[in-house]
Amino acid sequence: MSVLLAAAAASMFAIGTYLVLQRKLSRIIIGIGLLTHGGNLLLLTAGRRGLPALVGEGDPADFSDPVPQALTLTAIVITFGVTAFLLALAYRSWLLSSDDEVEHDLSDLDIRLGRGTHDDDDLLNRDSSDDDGLVDDEARPARSSVDPRPEAERP
Amino acid sequence: MGLVLLVHVVVGIGLLLRGRVGRTATLVALTAPGAALLWWGTHLGTVLDGGAVEEVHRWVPTLDLSLALRFDGFAALMVVIVSGIGVAVFVYSWSYFGPNVPLGRVMGLLVLFSGAMLGVVLADNLIVLYGFWELTSVTSFLLIGDRYREAAARSAALQAILVTGAGGLVMLLGFVILGIQGGTYRLSELLANPPSGGAVTAALVLIAIGAFTKSAQYPFHAWLPGAMVAPTPISAYLHSATMVKAGVYLVARLGPAFAVVATGWRPLVVVVGLVSMVAGALRALRQHDLKLLLAFGTISQLGFMIVLFGVGLEATSLAGCAVILGHALFKATLFMVVGIVDHGTGTRDVRRLPLLGDGWRTTKAVAVIAAASMAGVPLTFGFVAKELGFEGMLHAPMGGSGVVLAVLVLGSALTAAYACRFVAGLFGRLREAPTASFEVTPQAASGAGATRHPHAPSWVFVAPPAVLAILTVVFGIVPAPLDGLIGAASDSLSGAASGAHLAVWHGFNTALGLSALALAGGGLVFLWRVRVEKVLALGARLPNGNDGYQRSVAGLLTGADRVTGVVQSGSMPVYLGVILITAMVLPGTALLLDGPWDGWPVLVDSWVQAAIVAVLISVALGAAIVRHRLSAALLLGVAGYAMAGLFVVQGAPDLALTQAAVETLSTVLFVLALRRLPSRFEKRSTTLTRGLRLGVSAVVGITVFGFALAASSDVQPREVADQIVAASLPEGHGRNVVNVILVDFRGLDTLGEISVVAVAAIGAVALARAGRRPRSAPVPSKAGPGGTPRHAFVEVVVRGLVYVTVLVSIYLLVSGHNDPGGGFVGGLVAGAAVALRYIAGGLDDVRRMVRARPWTILGSGLLLAAITATVPLLFGEPILENGYWELTLPLLGDMSLSSALFFDTGVYLVVVGLVFMVFEAFGGETTRSPDPTEGTPSSEVSAAPSEPTPEAVRS
């Protein structure tokens, strides 16, 4: 592990982050690619450098650490799969909107702007326990703000 | 006991499944409470002798959770109420619902409720009790919402489950605290050795809140009147006789043990009970709908019981047991009578009810008996019970018992008053001058009987309430047969043998005087009802519980909207920014405060490394800056090759091979997927401004740098690496340690990882092909992807190259256990062959390469790996244990053939399948479909032009 490798990993992370924070899906995918490079570098530098870990070819004491290498190897292949998936997303986005921009979530936007979209009719459509198709005398009229007439004149 | 509960479950679910069955459902349903009563009868003897029947079924022993059931005196009382009233209600339902109504759903739910209620009173484990408790809430919700097409029924059901469900959660919290403090969740053990302390008091207050919501006590009462939208049998069963008594049941169980231990609990329970008793009775006096009158009456009576049990003394608990039984007898009866009247006349409004004629004599008599019991008139069981309550409270060695008694008498007087109102109303004495349009009012039209003439009920209809009324009178005159049951119930609560004796006549004493006072007061209140009503009308101006509920719900929704508006902005860059900053700042702070730091490590390992890193960083920067899509993708590819170079320098040949192959394929993939997108990134404003993005990136970069340095300064564990290297050949039979780890030591991880790859591949194909029309049988064309005719020479060279590449990939696969290579690398190299073939002949050529479909290859690879992993299990070996055969092969020399090779072949096939899938996804010649149903931009999301762009051949 050298300062240089640490710096390389850090730059991959920084540049990757910069790209990921954008709205174009293809840029985000490239950003994720760079982030994985950074992650793989970190993984790899967690073990020691050395000769390839092939038993019988050199002193095992000089071998590089095989454990992070095994981890990194699967990480690389998984990244390939994920990249394919993300590219399919971009492709789909292009099919639908001729662009690969990640838009605002519209329903989230509605809520933020106070245009609630939830369905709470059943929760709020009644204002008294006595209004359930049941007969009762003291229902709404008692609410003087609704009905300003004196008690005697109410229906 | 478990068997009885099981009968309820089977009958209930059976009825639910046959939802359209008619009123025979009521007969089927009767088997469940019948079985319960039978069981009750056979075990009653044990209980009357002061014993208890216990049953413990192991459930989750590690959580101290067992299905513990206990049948003692109080449980026996509750069981006979639940099942006895159940029988009456089910018989009553036969006539109430009539012949042409599908009843499977209602009766099934009623049976399930009945079972859940039995569970509540039989459970001896707090958590199990909570489970049954919530089941009663859920069945109650479904039953209140029986006429779910009506908005009123839906909102009433929702209100009921929200209030009781919230209370149930609070109660669960109390249960957990109580269980932790007491060291057990067994109710009987907790009551035998009650823990004490501040936490226990808090737990009991929480439990009391749960009980209040369930038993509709102030201020949580509003859901109960709302629940009256349900058909009358449901109101009679759940919302008067049984379910609402669950809260009372709990208070009764806990009262004797904790009333003194937990200071503050008794005053809370008693005050809430008294307020509910008086306020409920006052509300009942204002009602014109008989069902609502009874509902508020129920709140009032439940308050009475809560007071008696909450005091927790021997004498009051005895009275409470009597009141529970008395109330179940008369209140269920009254509800059934209202249902009969409603059925016959089409209204329950006392202002509209006509005078009932001759055929109604039995009904009227039943109503009068039940109402008299409610009022506490002598010679009914209600009187016996109420007398016991007064008597117990008179001699209660408790501060403030006089005040409590006074309020109880006031409540009883009001109860007598609304009992009078009920009878008068039912008999048509409160009728207003009938108007001409009476018959066609919407109320009447929506009622059960629309505009038909009042018709008297059949004897089957009246029989169930009549039987209950007869019991009320019999026990009211000769209460002695109940000595055993009520006494055993009370004894099981207080834990003492009291030898209780119920009697009608105790001589002229104070309690009798108080009863007389209550009856007289009630009569006066009723006689002066015109004046009283004017005063009561003022009560309508007070805030009621329902307003509180409405405001809480509205406030909750508004609050949720506000919080959501802030934390869920809908912008992905904002989300990612927040996540990244959090992921960096929190551990970063820890690193700064307490990180290992051994000074700077070496600056540079080697000059080659420095050169490669320089290339890596500059191409990465380039990829971030360029505005051309494909250039950015190509620069990313170069970064990947630089990484491969770094891997070589670092001593990781497998990684270098894999990275190089992946990068080749990725670049092809990018080109395929991006060729259709606009070639340049348009400038669009984003939520995060450029400066902010740079800031976040800088924070991430700096933190990672710090972490990398800190990690390198930490002592690196050599032991693991050394052990694995040492074990590689003897145990893994391979010299390439990395490969041995992948297919042997950590083979299970690899299996998981190739599953991820398979999922990603399927997802990619599904996404890319979604909305694309299945093409009519792919016609192999003689043209390449660009439509250019094929060149024979290119064809030959490509074919040759493909064969060579495939051979190399197989070599890498087979030799990978000992030399750099393996399934991943081999698969990727084979993928490169597929790419070559694609470049030469397009998707059709790729499809012709192998007979199998891409998903078949992918799936068979996964299957092969999984089978190799699990076969050792058949031989009693651990998963992924490998077998070996020593072989000598030409070209490859001496080698030990390991079953790991099959596993690695699975990996190889998965990767090859992935590559095929990718070409399947992106390699087609489709353009954006001009068909509006397939490619329409979703609403106003896209500001970009939506006409189909021609195939982007500019690449």
PDB file of C-alpha atoms in Angstrom, chain B residues 88-250:
ATOM      1  CA  ALA B  88     -77.850 -17.089  20.905  1.00  0.00           C
ATOM      2  CA  VAL B  89     -76.509 -14.696  18.298  1.00  0.00           C
ATOM      3  CA  PHE B  90     -75.956 -17.408  15.690  1.00  0.00           C
ATOM      4  CA  VAL B  91     -79.511 -18.682  16.145  1.00  0.00           C
ATOM      5  CA  TYR B  92     -80.766 -15.110  15.958  1.00  0.00           C
ATOM      6  CA  SER B  93     -78.818 -14.552  12.714  1.00  0.00           C
ATOM      7  CA  TRP B  94     -80.913 -17.265  11.056  1.00  0.00           C
ATOM      8  CA  SER B  95     -83.963 -15.023  11.148  1.00  0.00           C
ATOM      9  CA  TYR B  96     -82.230 -11.648  11.053  1.00  0.00           C
ATOM     10  CA  PHE B  97     -80.470 -12.116   7.747  1.00  0.00           C
ATOM     11  CA  GLY B  98     -83.307 -13.992   6.097  1.00  0.00           C
ATOM     12  CA  PRO B  99     -83.139 -16.711   3.487  1.00  0.00           C
ATOM     13  CA  ASN B 100     -81.642 -14.958   0.494  1.00  0.00           C
ATOM     14  CA  VAL B 101     -78.446 -13.467   1.799  1.00  0.00           C
ATOM     15  CA  PRO B 102     -74.999 -15.028   1.345  1.00  0.00           C
ATOM     16  CA  LEU B 103     -73.802 -15.510   4.900  1.00  0.00           C
ATOM     17  CA  GLY B 104     -70.537 -17.425   4.616  1.00  0.00           C
ATOM     18  CA  ARG B 105     -68.424 -14.359   5.124  1.00  0.00           C
ATOM     19  CA  VAL B 106     -70.251 -12.905   8.106  1.00  0.00           C
ATOM     20  CA  MET B 107     -70.716 -16.197   9.912  1.00  0.00           C
ATOM     21  CA  GLY B 108     -67.151 -17.317   9.171  1.00  0.00           C
ATOM     22  CA  LEU B 109     -65.790 -14.083  10.602  1.00  0.00           C
ATOM     23  CA  LEU B 110     -68.073 -14.358  13.614  1.00  0.00           C
ATOM     24  CA  VAL B 111     -66.779 -17.859  14.329  1.00  0.00           C
ATOM     25  CA  LEU B 112     -63.179 -16.732  13.893  1.00  0.00           C
ATOM     26  CA  PHE B 113     -63.866 -13.821  16.205  1.00  0.00           C
ATOM     27  CA  SER B 114     -65.397 -16.172  18.713  1.00  0.00           C
ATOM     28  CA  GLY B 115     -62.263 -18.326  18.641  1.00  0.00           C
ATOM     29  CA  ALA B 116     -59.994 -15.303  19.004  1.00  0.00           C
ATOM     30  CA  MET B 117     -62.034 -14.060  21.943  1.00  0.00           C
ATOM     31  CA  LEU B 118     -61.785 -17.468  23.609  1.00  0.00           C
ATOM     32  CA  GLY B 119     -58.044 -17.222  22.999  1.00  0.00           C
ATOM     33  CA  VAL B 120     -57.903 -13.860  24.768  1.00  0.00           C
ATOM     34  CA  VAL B 121     -59.594 -15.186  27.889  1.00  0.00           C
ATOM     35  CA  LEU B 122     -57.719 -18.500  27.886  1.00  0.00           C
ATOM     36  CA  ALA B 123     -54.220 -17.249  27.055  1.00  0.00           C
ATOM     37  CA  ASP B 124     -51.767 -17.521  29.889  1.00  0.00           C
ATOM     38  CA  ASN B 125     -48.886 -15.921  28.006  1.00  0.00           C
ATOM     39  CA  LEU B 126     -48.953 -12.166  27.580  1.00  0.00           C
ATOM     40  CA  ILE B 127     -47.625 -12.258  24.040  1.00  0.00           C
ATOM     41  CA  VAL B 128     -50.113 -14.932  23.030  1.00  0.00           C
ATOM     42  CA  LEU B 129     -52.857 -12.905  24.670  1.00  0.00           C
ATOM     43  CA  TYR B 130     -51.752  -9.916  22.610  1.00  0.00           C
ATOM     44  CA  GLY B 131     -51.930 -12.007  19.446  1.00  0.00           C
ATOM     45  CA  PHE B 132     -55.510 -13.104  20.130  1.00  0.00           C
ATOM     46  CA  TRP B 133     -56.361  -9.551  21.192  1.00  0.00           C
ATOM     47  CA  GLU B 134     -55.285  -8.210  17.817  1.00  0.00           C
ATOM     48  CA  LEU B 135     -57.166 -11.008  16.067  1.00  0.00           C
ATOM     49  CA  THR B 136     -60.352  -9.806  17.721  1.00  0.00           C
ATOM     50  CA  SER B 137     -59.555  -6.284  16.508  1.00  0.00           C
ATOM     51  CA  VAL B 138     -59.050  -7.506  12.973  1.00  0.00           C
ATOM     52  CA  THR B 139     -62.207  -9.618  12.864  1.00  0.00           C
ATOM     53  CA  SER B 140     -64.097  -6.706  14.412  1.00  0.00           C
ATOM     54  CA  PHE B 141     -62.726  -4.456  11.656  1.00  0.00           C
ATOM     55  CA  LEU B 142     -63.885  -6.851   8.977  1.00  0.00           C
ATOM     56  CA  LEU B 143     -67.290  -7.279  10.583  1.00  0.00           C
ATOM     57  CA  ILE B 144     -67.925  -3.552  11.085  1.00  0.00           C
ATOM     58  CA  GLY B 145     -66.998  -3.099   7.444  1.00  0.00           C
ATOM     59  CA  ASP B 146     -69.387  -5.855   6.423  1.00  0.00           C
ATOM     60  CA  ARG B 147     -71.303  -3.486   4.150  1.00  0.00           C
ATOM     61  CA  TYR B 148     -68.041  -2.320   2.688  1.00  0.00           C
ATOM     62  CA  ARG B 149     -69.656  -0.610  -0.253  1.00  0.00           C
ATOM     63  CA  GLU B 150     -70.900   2.100   2.083  1.00  0.00           C
ATOM     64  CA  ALA B 151     -68.422   4.829   2.926  1.00  0.00           C
ATOM     65  CA  ALA B 152     -69.780   5.091   6.449  1.00  0.00           C
ATOM     66  CA  ALA B 153     -69.099   1.421   7.134  1.00  0.00           C
ATOM     67  CA  ARG B 154     -65.581   1.709   5.774  1.00  0.00           C
ATOM     68  CA  SER B 155     -64.690   4.743   7.826  1.00  0.00           C
ATOM     69  CA  ALA B 156     -66.252   3.300  10.972  1.00  0.00           C
ATOM     70  CA  ALA B 157     -64.276   0.088  10.494  1.00  0.00           C
ATOM     71  CA  LEU B 158     -61.082   2.043   9.933  1.00  0.00           C
ATOM     72  CA  GLN B 159     -61.666   4.163  12.996  1.00  0.00           C
ATOM     73  CA  ALA B 160     -62.260   1.071  15.105  1.00  0.00           C
ATOM     74  CA  ILE B 161     -59.121  -0.706  14.001  1.00  0.00           C
ATOM     75  CA  LEU B 162     -56.971   2.421  14.184  1.00  0.00           C
ATOM     76  CA  VAL B 163     -58.042   3.174  17.741  1.00  0.00           C
ATOM     77  CA  THR B 164     -57.989  -0.383  19.070  1.00  0.00           C
ATOM     78  CA  GLY B 165     -54.883  -1.254  17.058  1.00  0.00           C
ATOM     79  CA  ALA B 166     -52.969   1.753  18.378  1.00  0.00           C
ATOM     80  CA  GLY B 167     -54.118   0.882  21.883  1.00  0.00           C
ATOM     81  CA  GLY B 168     -53.027  -2.702  21.301  1.00  0.00           C
ATOM     82  CA  LEU B 169     -49.524  -1.567  20.383  1.00  0.00           C
ATOM     83  CA  VAL B 170     -49.302   0.562  23.501  1.00  0.00           C
ATOM     84  CA  MET B 171     -50.478  -2.447  25.476  1.00  0.00           C
ATOM     85  CA  LEU B 172     -47.854  -4.679  23.862  1.00  0.00           C
ATOM     86  CA  LEU B 173     -45.199  -2.247  25.025  1.00  0.00           C
ATOM     87  CA  GLY B 174     -46.616  -2.537  28.515  1.00  0.00           C
ATOM     88  CA  PHE B 175     -46.629  -6.344  28.249  1.00  0.00           C
ATOM     89  CA  VAL B 176     -42.991  -6.407  27.240  1.00  0.00           C
ATOM     90  CA  ILE B 177     -41.951  -4.139  30.102  1.00  0.00           C
ATOM     91  CA  LEU B 178     -44.008  -6.194  32.525  1.00  0.00           C
ATOM     92  CA  GLY B 179     -42.527  -9.431  31.156  1.00  0.00           C
ATOM     93  CA  ILE B 180     -38.980  -8.134  31.502  1.00  0.00           C
ATOM     94  CA  GLN B 181     -39.581  -6.819  35.006  1.00  0.00           C
ATOM     95  CA  GLY B 182     -41.317  -9.990  36.128  1.00  0.00           C
ATOM     96  CA  GLY B 183     -38.894 -12.318  34.364  1.00  0.00           C
ATOM     97  CA  THR B 184     -41.684 -14.250  32.679  1.00  0.00           C
ATOM     98  CA  TYR B 185     -44.513 -13.726  30.236  1.00  0.00           C
ATOM     99  CA  ARG B 186     -46.734 -16.271  31.952  1.00  0.00           C
ATOM    100  CA  LEU B 187     -49.718 -14.364  33.244  1.00  0.00           C
ATOM    101  CA  SER B 188     -50.419 -16.757  36.107  1.00  0.00           C
ATOM    102  CA  GLU B 189     -46.835 -16.550  37.363  1.00  0.00           C
ATOM    103  CA  LEU B 190     -46.790 -12.760  37.100  1.00  0.00           C
ATOM    104  CA  LEU B 191     -49.994 -12.524  39.107  1.00  0.00           C
ATOM    105  CA  ALA B 192     -48.702 -14.937  41.730  1.00  0.00           C
ATOM    106  CA  ASN B 193     -45.504 -12.945  42.231  1.00  0.00           C
ATOM    107  CA  PRO B 194     -46.233  -9.441  40.995  1.00  0.00           C
ATOM    108  CA  PRO B 195     -43.117  -7.360  40.366  1.00  0.00           C
ATOM    109  CA  SER B 196     -43.123  -3.759  41.512  1.00  0.00           C
ATOM    110  CA  GLY B 197     -41.332  -0.519  40.848  1.00  0.00           C
ATOM    111  CA  GLY B 198     -41.597   2.487  38.593  1.00  0.00           C
ATOM    112  CA  ALA B 199     -41.214   0.483  35.399  1.00  0.00           C
ATOM    113  CA  VAL B 200     -44.034  -1.838  36.429  1.00  0.00           C
ATOM    114  CA  THR B 201     -46.329   1.130  37.083  1.00  0.00           C
ATOM    115  CA  ALA B 202     -45.477   2.524  33.660  1.00  0.00           C
ATOM    116  CA  ALA B 203     -46.174  -0.874  32.110  1.00  0.00           C
ATOM    117  CA  LEU B 204     -49.548  -1.087  33.819  1.00  0.00           C
ATOM    118  CA  VAL B 205     -50.528   2.404  32.683  1.00  0.00           C
ATOM    119  CA  LEU B 206     -49.657   1.397  29.113  1.00  0.00           C
ATOM    120  CA  ILE B 207     -51.698  -1.791  29.457  1.00  0.00           C
ATOM    121  CA  ALA B 208     -54.586   0.215  30.904  1.00  0.00           C
ATOM    122  CA  ILE B 209     -54.533   2.486  27.842  1.00  0.00           C
ATOM    123  CA  GLY B 210     -54.827  -0.575  25.637  1.00  0.00           C
ATOM    124  CA  ALA B 211     -57.725  -1.806  27.754  1.00  0.00           C
ATOM    125  CA  PHE B 212     -59.453   1.595  27.542  1.00  0.00           C
ATOM    126  CA  THR B 213     -59.299   1.647  23.747  1.00  0.00           C
ATOM    127  CA  LYS B 214     -60.678  -1.856  23.501  1.00  0.00           C
ATOM    128  CA  SER B 215     -63.429  -1.277  26.027  1.00  0.00           C
ATOM    129  CA  ALA B 216     -64.303   2.099  24.471  1.00  0.00           C
ATOM    130  CA  GLN B 217     -63.570   4.137  27.583  1.00  0.00           C
ATOM    131  CA  TYR B 218     -63.279   7.902  27.500  1.00  0.00           C
ATOM    132  CA  PRO B 219     -61.469   9.457  25.717  1.00  0.00           C
ATOM    133  CA  PHE B 220     -61.141   6.579  23.236  1.00  0.00           C
ATOM    134  CA  HIS B 221     -64.839   5.733  23.103  1.00  0.00           C
ATOM    135  CA  ALA B 222     -65.831   7.295  19.781  1.00  0.00           C
ATOM    136  CA  TRP B 223     -65.261   4.191  17.689  1.00  0.00           C
ATOM    137  CA  LEU B 224     -67.954   2.170  19.447  1.00  0.00           C
ATOM    138  CA  PRO B 225     -70.989   4.262  18.393  1.00  0.00           C
ATOM    139  CA  GLY B 226     -69.507   4.309  14.894  1.00  0.00           C
ATOM    140  CA  ALA B 227     -69.324   0.529  14.923  1.00  0.00           C
ATOM    141  CA  MET B 228     -73.116   0.433  15.125  1.00  0.00           C
ATOM    142  CA  VAL B 229     -73.239   0.597  11.324  1.00  0.00           C
ATOM    143  CA  ALA B 230     -72.645  -3.135  11.427  1.00  0.00           C
ATOM    144  CA  PRO B 231     -75.623  -5.513  11.228  1.00  0.00           C
ATOM    145  CA  THR B 232     -77.286  -5.964  14.602  1.00  0.00           C
ATOM    146  CA  PRO B 233     -76.087  -9.524  15.366  1.00  0.00           C
ATOM    147  CA  ILE B 234     -72.531  -8.202  15.130  1.00  0.00           C
ATOM    148  CA  SER B 235     -73.317  -5.282  17.429  1.00  0.00           C
ATOM    149  CA  ALA B 236     -75.014  -7.618  19.872  1.00  0.00           C
ATOM    150  CA  TYR B 237     -72.129 -10.072  19.919  1.00  0.00           C
ATOM    151  CA  LEU B 238     -68.908  -8.110  19.504  1.00  0.00           C
ATOM    152  CA  HIS B 239     -69.795  -4.612  20.514  1.00  0.00           C
ATOM    153  CA  SER B 240     -71.807  -5.207  23.623  1.00  0.00           C
ATOM    154  CA  ALA B 241     -71.456  -8.698  25.020  1.00  0.00           C
ATOM    155  CA  THR B 242     -67.928  -9.897  24.311  1.00  0.00           C
ATOM    156  CA  MET B 243     -65.159  -8.076  22.494  1.00  0.00           C
ATOM    157  CA  VAL B 244     -65.487  -4.770  24.292  1.00  0.00           C
ATOM    158  CA  LYS B 245     -65.159  -6.740  27.513  1.00  0.00           C
ATOM    159  CA  ALA B 246     -61.594  -7.707  26.609  1.00  0.00           C
ATOM    160  CA  GLY B 247     -60.342  -4.494  28.202  1.00  0.00           C
ATOM    161  CA  VAL B 248     -62.443  -5.163  31.285  1.00  0.00           C
ATOM    162  CA  TYR B 249     -61.069  -8.697  31.355  1.00  0.00           C
ATOM    163  CA  LEU B 250     -57.516  -7.435  31.421  1.00  0.00           C
TER     164      LEU B 250
END
